[in-house]
């Protein structure tokens, strides 16, 4: 009897399953404040299955008939729940409006894990710059905005995070600049061209502090700066910024070189974004001219950019597009002053006069699957062409392609995996020669939330690198254990990272992370041979890659005062580098008669593996925004302390090369503080900024040589207390679409230098008109 009943029950169960008729749900999800549709919002059915909204903010899902619970959720928004009773073959249209979660500061980032997360949930230290700060301060180049971030210093165009870099004469970067999640470093010098970034089309800037090579590859040894451009919203938007200013007279009259009025600058930014049916269109442009506060250091630039994205209507979830940006810059390059009393005059009486062209074209394809998967194929062609009058011309091309697949599971699990091919080609004359390189890599990162409180992130990457005919080969070790290699002279360099974030209390997040990093030498570091302002730069073909790791523990505390919300963040960090590359002064050529100039003596700078280094320190920051009664307040401030040391310092030989005679790393500020606070009341806003750095104690002793740099040693002895620079601004909303601003930078007209022999601007007065339509 049992043998007969068992098949019958099985047949009955199958029949019952097929008797459940299908029903359908569809709709759009939008933001209650902006009214914009939301991409990537989750629609969860009965706590198990579900779907996500596509590129249009729409969703469609097949369900069984009957009663169901639907949850609509997204990071940064309050979850909305609907109970439905679907009849057979019904199609229910459910449009949902999500409300931002007001309990904490609403900041969503993508750089930490390449998917959207709340800032409080990420496992690494991270800062966010909003475009409002850039606009309100009338910033003309992104480097000045980044220099306002706590823990970040930009020295003569080179960014360093928590003291990870010093000054390297424009070659190599341990901080990876990305634009829309793709690297934006040049193929020759591996440096950042800040003025090429489309400041008029900035959605958000995200700064990761610490080694991030496992997810982003070489040059992310010290951290990542991700510049995110914007796409069109549901409503058309047009912005126009017109600004102009002049450089005030410095306190010391001997510094003044101009006679026919103060040097001035002016510029215009234009931005327009619009949806045209299925096409998203963004266009932007910038024109800028600057007389320069230093003699002959003029600049004229013209930039144009476009973002295009087409969202297919018949193929749900598919979009294709292309972003492009081009800039032409012409001017004079100032490197070294004559002496401290003629700091705004170039040594030798002239500059290198240049014309540069920089263009990037970025096609991409994105496809969202019906099962919470996302396929992305993105690429970039980036050309830099340098022309000048000093035989330092070069053309450098980057061909970058990346495929990425990301899968979101319903149990708070995210898989991200991808492969990258990067081909670089450099064509130059005497300065570099002709070179090419290949870089192939693959990566995997897994992010999982346990118990709705603990975020765990684990990543692994493998890198292959080849310059000309030379492949990079290195011994592979298990994390920090150097006792025995897992593989000898491997062609593939593995890198790992792990991070934890635990929500201890309602608005308290405790995190810990460890990440490995590495950086291959750039063409400029290995092959450059040139001179600039009397300095000789020598090649080093034997330069080897540098590696390192960083670890930190930190706590992020959400705070709220009335309607003002923010985060207080404190972190302790430890970073070590092996075979660190830095430009070092020494004798690298045979002396020759008449033995009078630097070139005759064969001395100059060369990138060398200086050995092993360690940087430990603490980082404190506060960011927030909101209302205190009738007054709005936006805040970003912080303090960083570092102790940067060379761990294998040789007192007998190394102390003669530097000014401190100890193992302190060169060109670092041990103490730095940043602050920006803005208040708004009705039509008026008032803002203040501050950047403070301690004295740069250590640098190459060559810069204090009286023969080549007269007065430098005495100037440093007199100005040895560090600097604090204050900026101020006031704005008035003269019309609902127009605002006028007065900006004063370096309010107290303080005299200060960045790197050696590089005097910074005096007080600057500027006016700006902003129109938003």
XYZ file of C-alpha atoms in Angstrom:
773
model
C 0.000 0.000 0.000
C 2.843 2.443 0.875
C 4.500 1.684 -2.442
C 1.309 2.782 -4.235
C 0.623 5.896 -2.098
C 4.110 7.379 -2.329
C 3.981 7.937 -6.135
C 0.431 9.262 -5.819
C 1.473 11.854 -3.236
C 4.402 12.853 -5.440
C 2.131 13.321 -8.479
C -0.326 15.315 -6.350
C 2.473 17.626 -5.105
C 3.670 18.262 -8.654
C 0.125 19.060 -9.727
C -0.321 21.414 -6.807
C 2.891 23.229 -7.737
C 1.800 23.818 -11.338
C -1.690 24.824 -10.239
C -0.187 27.997 -8.676
C -0.857 30.508 -11.440
C 1.547 33.304 -12.128
C 1.005 36.989 -11.418
C 3.179 40.011 -12.129
C 4.357 43.141 -10.344
C 5.939 46.202 -11.912
C 6.576 49.853 -11.170
C 9.086 52.603 -10.568
C 10.999 53.613 -7.435
C 11.897 57.260 -6.856
C 13.335 59.601 -4.224
C 10.808 61.535 -2.130
C 12.993 64.681 -2.070
C 14.485 64.889 -5.541
C 11.642 63.044 -7.333
C 14.378 61.296 -9.340
C 14.029 57.612 -10.184
C 16.438 55.307 -8.313
C 18.722 52.778 -9.995
C 19.634 49.571 -8.140
C 16.917 49.624 -5.459
C 15.967 46.151 -4.187
C 12.489 44.640 -4.365
C 12.447 41.662 -1.958
C 9.607 39.122 -2.048
C 8.750 37.289 1.186
C 12.244 37.798 2.635
C 13.784 35.553 -0.026
C 13.678 36.195 -3.773
C 13.319 39.459 -5.649
C 14.795 41.860 -8.183
C 16.354 45.335 -8.522
C 15.404 48.453 -10.449
C 17.072 48.920 -13.814
C 18.798 51.923 -15.326
C 15.412 53.674 -15.611
C 14.432 53.032 -11.997
C 11.849 50.450 -13.152
C 11.256 46.846 -12.070
C 9.253 43.871 -13.323
C 8.953 40.531 -11.519
C 6.984 37.314 -11.898
C 5.374 35.956 -8.714
C 2.850 33.314 -7.789
C -0.739 34.282 -7.088
C -1.706 34.784 -3.451
C -0.621 36.930 -0.535
C 2.927 38.256 -0.386
C 5.080 40.729 1.494
C 7.176 43.140 -0.577
C 10.113 45.146 0.795
C 11.570 48.098 -1.104
C 15.039 48.993 0.139
C 18.290 50.751 -0.734
C 21.317 51.935 1.197
C 20.621 55.377 2.648
C 16.810 55.048 2.507
C 14.095 53.840 4.871
C 12.739 50.412 3.923
C 9.126 50.467 2.735
C 6.878 47.393 3.128
C 3.755 46.534 1.122
C 1.418 43.562 1.571
C -0.338 42.435 -1.600
C -2.882 39.836 -2.666
C -2.254 38.976 -6.328
C -4.907 37.204 -8.380
C -4.140 34.773 -11.166
C -2.642 36.503 -14.233
C -2.885 39.906 -12.526
C -0.341 42.625 -13.294
C -0.021 44.954 -10.309
C 1.575 48.370 -10.849
C 3.277 49.496 -7.640
C 5.163 52.798 -7.836
C 7.095 53.481 -4.640
C 8.673 56.640 -3.235
C 11.555 56.028 -0.807
C 12.418 58.473 1.959
C 16.078 59.117 2.879
C 17.051 57.699 6.267
C 17.333 60.809 8.454
C 18.870 59.067 11.453
C 22.404 59.546 10.147
C 24.237 61.689 7.631
C 23.103 60.524 4.209
C 26.423 59.775 2.459
C 26.591 56.893 -0.007
C 29.917 55.827 -1.561
C 30.961 53.281 -4.189
C 34.774 53.272 -4.147
C 35.351 51.112 -1.064
C 33.804 47.977 -2.580
C 32.705 49.101 -6.061
C 29.078 49.017 -4.967
C 26.897 51.439 -3.063
C 27.420 51.467 0.709
C 26.658 53.777 3.567
C 29.784 55.652 4.631
C 29.418 54.218 8.141
C 29.499 50.636 6.804
C 32.797 50.731 4.903
C 35.771 48.860 6.342
C 38.439 51.498 5.528
C 39.015 55.157 6.337
C 37.269 57.271 3.755
C 36.473 60.951 3.158
C 33.946 62.460 0.757
C 34.049 65.817 -1.007
C 30.796 67.212 -2.338
C 30.713 69.507 -5.397
C 29.211 72.297 -3.277
C 32.577 72.828 -1.547
C 34.355 73.090 -4.905
C 31.787 75.550 -6.212
C 31.555 77.691 -3.076
C 35.345 78.098 -2.803
C 35.593 78.913 -6.535
C 38.250 76.228 -6.994
C 39.801 76.137 -10.479
C 41.735 72.853 -10.162
C 40.773 69.674 -8.310
C 44.144 69.496 -6.532
C 43.093 72.497 -4.410
C 39.906 70.695 -3.405
C 41.755 67.464 -2.543
C 44.256 69.455 -0.465
C 41.324 70.419 1.789
C 40.702 66.760 2.764
C 41.920 65.715 6.245
C 44.975 63.458 6.004
C 45.778 64.470 2.418
C 48.533 66.832 1.263
C 49.241 67.919 -2.289
C 52.859 69.050 -2.746
C 53.499 70.651 -6.122
C 50.764 68.585 -7.767
C 51.601 65.272 -6.075
C 49.005 63.897 -3.668
C 50.036 61.908 -0.624
C 47.804 60.352 2.009
C 49.005 60.093 5.602
C 52.596 60.811 4.564
C 52.826 57.951 2.087
C 54.725 60.100 -0.425
C 57.033 63.067 -0.369
C 58.030 65.072 -3.425
C 59.114 63.198 -6.549
C 59.500 65.875 -9.222
C 56.293 64.921 -11.019
C 57.160 61.254 -11.592
C 55.203 58.363 -10.086
C 52.289 58.412 -7.676
C 51.419 56.160 -4.754
C 47.879 57.542 -4.815
C 45.757 56.215 -7.656
C 43.546 58.830 -9.268
C 40.451 57.330 -10.861
C 37.786 58.995 -12.957
C 34.560 56.987 -12.932
C 36.372 53.977 -11.428
C 39.114 53.801 -14.091
C 42.759 54.900 -13.576
C 43.677 58.365 -14.855
C 47.471 58.392 -14.599
C 49.693 59.255 -17.543
C 51.621 56.531 -19.368
C 54.998 58.285 -19.154
C 55.351 59.879 -15.711
C 52.491 58.006 -14.047
C 51.334 61.299 -12.547
C 48.070 63.195 -12.185
C 47.081 66.052 -14.512
C 44.689 67.847 -12.175
C 43.591 70.577 -14.575
C 42.386 67.926 -17.043
C 39.651 66.798 -14.644
C 36.230 68.205 -15.600
C 35.586 70.237 -12.467
C 32.351 71.521 -14.011
C 30.974 67.960 -14.080
C 31.677 66.605 -10.602
C 29.175 64.386 -8.817
C 31.395 63.495 -5.842
C 35.040 62.874 -4.895
C 35.801 59.860 -2.696
C 39.153 59.426 -0.951
C 40.258 56.031 0.397
C 43.101 56.195 2.912
C 45.406 53.176 2.891
C 46.664 50.464 0.544
C 43.966 49.531 -1.990
C 45.865 47.586 -4.645
C 43.798 44.423 -4.135
C 40.788 46.068 -5.765
C 42.379 48.813 -7.878
C 45.872 47.627 -8.821
C 49.258 49.321 -9.073
C 49.658 52.895 -7.810
C 46.927 52.382 -5.182
C 49.746 51.700 -2.712
C 48.916 54.741 -0.570
C 45.212 55.134 -1.339
C 42.681 56.100 -3.991
C 41.007 59.310 -5.140
C 37.892 58.562 -7.203
C 36.469 61.482 -9.188
C 32.884 60.647 -10.149
C 31.216 62.524 -12.990
C 27.467 63.116 -13.108
C 24.648 61.853 -15.295
C 21.418 63.549 -16.236
C 18.569 63.523 -13.745
C 14.870 63.424 -14.632
C 14.759 67.231 -14.794
C 17.103 69.201 -17.105
C 19.818 71.193 -15.333
C 22.106 74.005 -16.478
C 24.887 75.649 -14.435
C 27.127 78.554 -15.365
C 29.999 79.827 -13.213
C 31.776 83.050 -14.135
C 34.674 84.082 -11.906
C 37.655 86.394 -11.801
C 40.217 87.655 -9.332
C 43.584 89.241 -8.750
C 46.734 88.519 -6.726
C 47.381 91.006 -3.931
C 50.776 92.547 -3.220
C 52.908 90.322 -0.935
C 54.052 91.773 2.372
C 57.676 91.998 1.207
C 57.919 94.519 -1.615
C 61.064 92.886 -3.011
C 58.906 89.940 -4.121
C 56.784 92.116 -6.423
C 57.735 91.710 -10.072
C 54.766 93.363 -11.780
C 54.643 97.064 -12.646
C 51.431 97.645 -14.631
C 48.860 96.421 -12.132
C 48.321 93.239 -10.175
C 48.210 89.898 -12.041
C 44.673 88.657 -12.655
C 42.876 85.446 -13.584
C 39.397 84.686 -14.914
C 37.358 81.777 -16.132
C 33.975 80.299 -17.001
C 32.472 76.864 -16.317
C 29.394 75.620 -18.200
C 27.410 72.455 -17.452
C 24.185 71.111 -18.938
C 22.467 67.765 -18.257
C 19.278 66.475 -19.818
C 17.384 63.266 -20.535
C 16.147 62.997 -24.112
C 13.838 59.983 -24.068
C 16.240 57.054 -23.591
C 19.384 59.166 -24.009
C 21.214 60.782 -21.077
C 23.242 63.798 -22.174
C 25.785 65.808 -20.163
C 28.015 68.472 -21.710
C 30.522 70.747 -20.029
C 33.182 73.294 -20.880
C 35.782 75.475 -19.196
C 37.859 78.438 -20.323
C 40.547 79.834 -18.018
C 43.353 82.378 -18.255
C 45.878 83.324 -15.559
C 48.617 85.976 -15.570
C 50.345 84.081 -12.753
C 51.618 85.370 -9.431
C 55.147 84.329 -10.443
C 56.925 85.954 -13.351
C 56.278 84.276 -16.722
C 54.147 81.535 -15.115
C 51.090 82.208 -17.255
C 48.381 79.674 -18.103
C 45.576 79.468 -20.638
C 43.394 76.411 -20.908
C 40.277 75.309 -22.766
C 38.413 72.145 -21.810
C 35.307 70.405 -23.183
C 33.607 67.179 -22.121
C 30.557 65.072 -22.849
C 28.824 62.109 -21.204
C 26.394 60.045 -23.294
C 24.387 57.056 -22.101
C 21.613 55.274 -23.977
C 19.184 53.143 -21.963
C 17.566 50.442 -24.114
C 13.812 50.239 -23.763
C 13.294 46.814 -25.309
C 16.288 45.184 -23.620
C 15.659 45.796 -19.943
C 18.763 46.607 -17.917
C 21.062 47.309 -20.888
C 22.776 50.648 -21.378
C 25.701 51.749 -23.536
C 27.554 55.010 -23.604
C 30.728 56.986 -23.995
C 32.350 59.719 -21.931
C 34.959 62.023 -23.437
C 37.075 64.910 -22.203
C 39.732 67.032 -23.897
C 41.873 69.963 -22.776
C 44.470 72.234 -24.339
C 46.808 74.076 -21.986
C 49.492 76.631 -22.754
C 51.810 78.358 -20.310
C 55.101 78.531 -18.470
C 56.408 75.971 -15.964
C 57.990 77.482 -12.835
C 60.262 75.132 -10.878
C 62.917 76.940 -8.795
C 63.150 80.492 -7.474
C 66.240 82.703 -7.818
C 66.544 83.139 -4.035
C 64.198 83.872 -1.089
C 64.264 87.625 -1.825
C 63.381 86.989 -5.473
C 61.034 84.078 -4.835
C 58.598 85.050 -7.599
C 61.406 85.190 -10.199
C 62.495 81.983 -11.998
C 66.092 80.869 -11.769
C 67.909 81.540 -15.024
C 65.436 84.294 -15.914
C 63.188 82.092 -18.061
C 60.839 79.118 -17.898
C 60.000 76.058 -19.912
C 57.166 77.182 -22.181
C 54.746 74.384 -22.967
C 51.621 73.450 -24.869
C 49.880 70.257 -23.794
C 46.953 68.269 -25.149
C 45.143 65.689 -23.039
C 42.222 63.620 -24.296
C 40.360 60.625 -22.934
C 37.544 58.648 -24.580
C 35.706 56.107 -22.404
C 33.163 53.751 -24.063
C 31.224 51.383 -21.793
C 28.441 48.785 -21.679
C 26.409 47.944 -18.563
C 23.823 45.188 -18.224
C 21.700 44.482 -15.147
C 20.374 40.911 -15.118
C 16.993 39.917 -13.762
C 18.688 38.054 -10.916
C 20.608 40.945 -9.319
C 23.705 40.570 -11.441
C 25.574 43.337 -13.239
C 27.957 42.983 -16.166
C 30.182 45.967 -16.948
C 32.619 46.375 -19.798
C 34.454 49.693 -19.665
C 37.499 51.011 -21.490
C 39.575 54.163 -21.804
C 41.919 55.690 -24.336
C 43.955 58.440 -22.678
C 46.524 60.467 -24.628
C 48.870 63.114 -23.247
C 50.925 65.128 -25.691
C 53.576 67.483 -24.300
C 55.218 70.141 -26.478
C 57.786 72.631 -25.175
C 60.870 74.646 -26.002
C 63.312 72.600 -23.881
C 63.535 69.323 -25.833
C 61.280 67.527 -23.336
C 58.488 66.532 -25.688
C 56.594 63.272 -25.431
C 53.394 61.523 -26.468
C 51.990 58.915 -24.097
C 48.969 56.665 -24.715
C 46.991 54.518 -22.291
C 44.685 51.734 -23.565
C 42.661 50.409 -20.632
C 39.968 47.712 -20.686
C 38.144 46.152 -17.739
C 35.378 43.577 -17.482
C 33.556 43.284 -14.184
C 30.760 41.051 -12.927
C 28.966 41.801 -9.700
C 26.325 39.657 -8.045
C 24.117 40.692 -5.145
C 22.577 37.890 -3.108
C 19.559 38.254 -0.845
C 21.522 37.316 2.273
C 23.591 40.548 2.208
C 26.346 38.951 0.141
C 28.067 40.725 -2.759
C 30.575 39.161 -5.127
C 32.720 41.404 -7.320
C 35.145 39.932 -9.820
C 36.903 41.238 -12.876
C 39.820 41.244 -15.282
C 41.931 44.154 -16.542
C 44.224 44.662 -19.522
C 46.264 47.864 -19.627
C 48.669 48.703 -22.476
C 50.832 51.847 -22.317
C 52.981 53.325 -25.055
C 55.433 56.230 -24.725
C 57.078 57.998 -27.649
C 59.686 60.570 -26.736
C 63.034 61.902 -27.853
C 65.998 62.403 -25.591
C 63.969 62.636 -22.404
C 62.560 59.063 -22.213
C 63.069 57.292 -25.508
C 60.371 54.933 -26.795
C 58.846 52.351 -24.449
C 55.756 50.204 -24.002
C 54.295 48.195 -21.135
C 51.658 45.515 -20.576
C 49.685 44.980 -17.384
C 47.235 42.087 -16.943
C 45.333 41.463 -13.731
C 42.369 39.679 -12.219
C 40.587 40.358 -8.944
C 37.895 39.019 -6.642
C 36.250 40.689 -3.672
C 33.567 39.257 -1.394
C 31.522 41.459 0.926
C 29.161 39.920 3.445
C 27.069 41.298 6.295
C 26.519 38.981 9.271
C 23.815 39.405 11.913
C 22.877 42.752 10.271
C 25.788 44.328 12.166
C 29.129 42.883 11.028
C 30.469 43.718 7.553
C 33.328 41.560 6.314
C 35.257 42.368 3.129
C 37.916 40.088 1.633
C 39.776 40.751 -1.606
C 42.483 39.128 -3.715
C 44.239 40.287 -6.871
C 46.952 38.964 -9.165
C 49.104 41.263 -11.362
C 51.425 40.640 -14.297
C 53.599 43.520 -15.537
C 56.043 43.873 -18.386
C 58.021 46.927 -19.597
C 59.593 46.548 -23.034
C 61.108 43.054 -22.856
C 61.544 42.898 -19.083
C 58.985 41.035 -16.984
C 58.588 41.774 -13.314
C 59.502 38.779 -11.164
C 59.251 38.646 -7.384
C 59.250 36.109 -4.585
C 55.782 35.543 -3.155
C 55.279 35.320 0.614
C 52.327 34.574 2.860
C 51.207 38.040 4.021
C 53.872 39.341 6.454
C 55.823 36.084 6.835
C 59.149 36.613 5.018
C 60.843 33.471 6.323
C 60.140 31.268 3.314
C 58.656 32.226 -0.090
C 55.598 30.390 -1.365
C 56.907 30.888 -4.903
C 60.254 32.149 -6.175
C 60.543 34.722 -8.952
C 56.859 34.566 -9.787
C 55.586 36.476 -12.827
C 52.310 37.160 -11.029
C 52.197 39.404 -7.982
C 49.362 38.475 -5.576
C 47.858 41.098 -3.237
C 45.270 40.605 -0.509
C 43.108 42.690 1.789
C 40.602 42.103 4.568
C 38.359 44.515 6.415
C 35.829 44.364 9.232
C 33.162 46.845 10.308
C 30.971 46.200 13.340
C 27.982 48.351 14.273
C 28.465 48.312 18.032
C 25.651 50.760 18.827
C 22.922 52.538 16.913
C 25.330 55.048 15.340
C 28.713 53.623 16.379
C 30.861 51.724 13.877
C 34.144 50.015 14.804
C 36.400 48.911 11.956
C 39.733 47.216 11.310
C 41.476 46.591 8.018
C 44.665 45.224 6.511
C 45.667 45.700 2.886
C 48.708 45.001 0.759
C 49.937 47.329 -1.951
C 52.527 47.584 -4.682
C 53.715 49.951 -7.399
C 55.678 49.331 -10.572
C 58.258 51.972 -11.602
C 57.038 54.427 -14.218
C 58.810 55.130 -17.495
C 59.895 58.512 -16.142
C 61.440 57.026 -12.997
C 63.424 54.425 -14.925
C 64.383 56.194 -18.126
C 64.182 59.982 -17.730
C 67.257 62.042 -18.572
C 66.685 65.764 -18.497
C 67.462 69.035 -16.777
C 65.090 71.650 -15.439
C 65.913 75.022 -13.861
C 69.491 73.885 -13.291
C 68.535 70.519 -11.747
C 69.818 67.369 -13.410
C 67.597 64.261 -13.434
C 69.209 60.888 -14.167
C 67.687 57.526 -15.222
C 67.802 54.325 -13.194
C 67.086 51.249 -15.320
C 67.682 48.964 -12.329
C 64.786 50.366 -10.332
C 62.576 47.606 -8.887
C 58.918 47.656 -7.776
C 58.021 48.782 -4.281
C 55.600 46.861 -2.085
C 53.930 47.544 1.201
C 50.994 47.099 3.495
C 48.814 49.226 5.725
C 46.689 48.373 8.730
C 44.321 50.442 10.814
C 41.739 50.341 13.537
C 39.130 53.047 13.752
C 35.779 54.129 15.071
C 33.143 56.230 13.354
C 30.512 57.805 15.596
C 27.343 59.309 14.198
C 26.333 62.543 15.927
C 23.212 64.671 15.758
C 22.394 68.134 17.072
C 18.879 69.164 16.152
C 18.678 68.633 12.405
C 22.466 68.707 12.004
C 23.912 65.236 11.367
C 27.486 64.128 11.020
C 30.277 61.657 11.751
C 33.272 61.859 14.068
C 36.024 59.492 12.966
C 39.240 58.455 14.741
C 41.770 55.989 13.327
C 45.217 54.680 14.240
C 47.256 53.415 11.290
C 50.502 51.580 10.570
C 52.069 51.491 7.090
C 55.252 49.826 5.878
C 56.981 49.937 2.489
C 59.690 47.670 1.105
C 62.120 48.921 -1.568
C 60.497 52.354 -1.390
C 61.188 54.477 -4.483
C 62.128 58.118 -3.938
C 64.168 60.677 -5.841
C 67.508 61.050 -4.083
C 70.312 63.553 -4.586
C 73.772 62.212 -5.359
C 76.481 61.806 -7.970
C 75.259 59.752 -10.916
C 77.650 60.775 -13.721
C 81.388 61.257 -14.166
C 82.540 64.848 -13.501
C 83.895 66.783 -16.470
C 85.648 70.140 -17.024
C 85.234 72.981 -16.218
C 83.599 71.549 -13.049
C 81.410 74.619 -12.437
C 77.782 73.625 -13.004
C 75.691 70.827 -11.548
C 75.843 69.061 -14.904
C 79.645 69.364 -14.973
C 79.900 67.804 -11.536
C 77.648 64.881 -12.505
C 75.370 65.450 -9.543
C 71.588 65.560 -9.500
C 68.538 63.497 -8.650
C 67.692 59.906 -9.447
C 64.819 57.661 -8.426
C 66.212 54.960 -6.159
C 64.998 52.129 -3.955
C 65.948 53.785 -0.671
C 65.085 50.746 1.466
C 62.366 49.944 3.964
C 60.172 52.512 5.672
C 57.462 52.703 8.308
C 54.770 55.328 8.899
C 52.555 55.227 11.972
C 50.085 57.816 13.145
C 46.571 58.890 14.043
C 43.850 60.494 11.966
C 40.855 62.451 13.264
C 38.044 63.975 11.197
C 34.556 65.438 11.494
C 32.086 65.851 8.653
C 28.448 66.849 8.753
C 25.634 68.978 7.427
C 22.162 70.120 8.426
C 20.276 72.816 10.293
C 20.919 74.377 13.687
C 17.667 76.204 14.120
C 17.294 78.612 11.184
C 21.003 78.310 10.274
C 22.413 75.629 7.964
C 25.929 74.373 8.698
C 28.292 72.226 6.641
C 31.502 70.957 8.233
C 34.652 69.121 7.148
C 37.655 69.232 9.461
C 40.432 66.998 10.732
C 43.901 66.514 12.179
C 46.612 64.013 11.225
C 49.850 63.079 12.978
C 52.468 60.864 11.323
C 55.850 59.480 12.349
C 57.549 58.565 9.017
C 60.840 56.662 9.383
C 63.349 54.790 7.266
C 63.814 51.553 9.194
C 67.145 50.537 7.622
C 68.718 53.995 7.887
C 72.533 54.028 7.725
C 73.807 56.856 9.919
C 77.235 56.893 8.304
C 76.046 57.363 4.710
C 72.404 58.477 4.728
C 72.726 61.304 7.268
C 74.948 63.298 4.907
C 72.179 63.444 2.276
C 69.432 65.047 4.366
C 68.891 68.071 6.615
C 67.813 66.305 9.834
C 70.691 63.793 10.022
C 68.284 61.108 11.253
C 65.884 58.562 9.764
C 62.908 60.906 9.310
C 61.548 60.567 5.771
C 61.943 63.564 3.472
C 59.312 66.090 2.395
C 56.679 65.193 5.013
C 54.590 67.229 7.435
C 54.343 65.409 10.756
C 51.341 67.471 11.830
C 48.576 68.704 9.556
C 45.131 70.122 10.155
C 42.276 70.946 7.782
C 38.957 72.710 8.314
C 36.086 74.035 6.241
C 32.904 75.368 7.833
C 30.036 77.138 6.096
C 26.950 78.765 7.630
C 23.824 79.746 5.727
C 20.933 81.943 6.771
C 18.147 82.717 4.323
C 19.904 84.233 1.264
C 23.334 84.686 2.855
C 26.122 82.131 3.388
C 29.475 82.595 5.119
C 32.371 80.145 4.951
C 35.902 79.680 6.328
C 38.716 77.295 5.374
C 42.026 76.489 7.028
C 45.035 74.377 6.059
C 47.824 74.022 8.614
C 51.081 72.084 8.340
C 54.045 71.756 10.631
C 57.550 72.626 9.453
C 58.941 70.301 6.760
C 61.986 69.243 8.770
C 63.733 66.892 6.383
C 64.687 67.340 2.754
C 67.723 66.793 0.548
C 70.665 68.696 2.033
C 71.540 69.859 -1.473
C 68.815 72.512 -1.210
C 70.703 74.172 1.670
C 73.962 74.366 -0.284
C 74.891 78.066 -0.478
C 76.570 77.635 -3.849
C 73.451 76.468 -5.657
C 70.654 77.809 -3.405
C 71.863 81.000 -1.727
C 69.811 82.025 1.274
C 67.782 78.816 1.486
C 69.306 77.566 4.744
C 68.808 80.923 6.443
C 65.255 81.203 5.123
C 64.337 77.786 6.503
C 65.884 78.634 9.858
C 63.757 81.793 10.013
C 60.535 80.108 8.827
C 60.629 76.936 10.919
C 57.302 77.039 12.770
C 54.992 75.673 10.101
C 52.136 77.494 8.408
C 48.392 78.024 8.783
C 46.549 79.452 5.777
C 43.025 80.817 6.133
C 40.458 81.453 3.392
C 37.101 83.205 3.646
C 33.987 83.559 1.492
C 30.575 85.197 1.580
C 27.712 84.655 -0.869
C 24.312 86.230 -1.479
C 21.402 84.691 -3.398
C 20.376 87.655 -5.549
C 17.714 85.639 -7.412
C 16.270 82.152 -7.138
C 18.610 81.081 -9.959
C 21.605 83.366 -9.321
C 24.178 83.745 -6.550
C 27.100 86.139 -6.239
C 30.156 85.375 -4.077
C 33.240 87.151 -2.728
C 36.194 84.859 -2.004
C 39.442 85.765 -0.250
C 42.193 83.135 -0.193
C 45.168 83.452 2.184
C 43.263 86.106 4.137
C 46.262 87.153 6.249
C 48.612 87.273 3.243
C 50.993 84.771 4.824
C 54.256 83.994 3.064
C 54.800 80.234 2.821
C 56.400 77.544 0.660
C 55.342 74.045 -0.360
C 58.377 72.108 -1.498
C 61.835 73.758 -1.469
C 62.208 76.965 -3.554
C 58.486 77.011 -4.347
C 56.816 80.118 -2.875
C 53.018 79.903 -2.771
C 50.494 82.620 -3.757
C 49.929 85.804 -1.740
C 46.421 86.906 -0.786
C 43.870 86.511 -3.597
C 40.588 88.395 -4.070
C 37.936 86.872 -6.351
C 34.304 87.328 -7.385
C 32.004 84.626 -8.727
C 28.557 84.583 -10.307
C 26.722 81.243 -10.254
C 23.571 80.690 -12.309
C 21.527 77.490 -12.043
C 18.619 76.951 -14.419
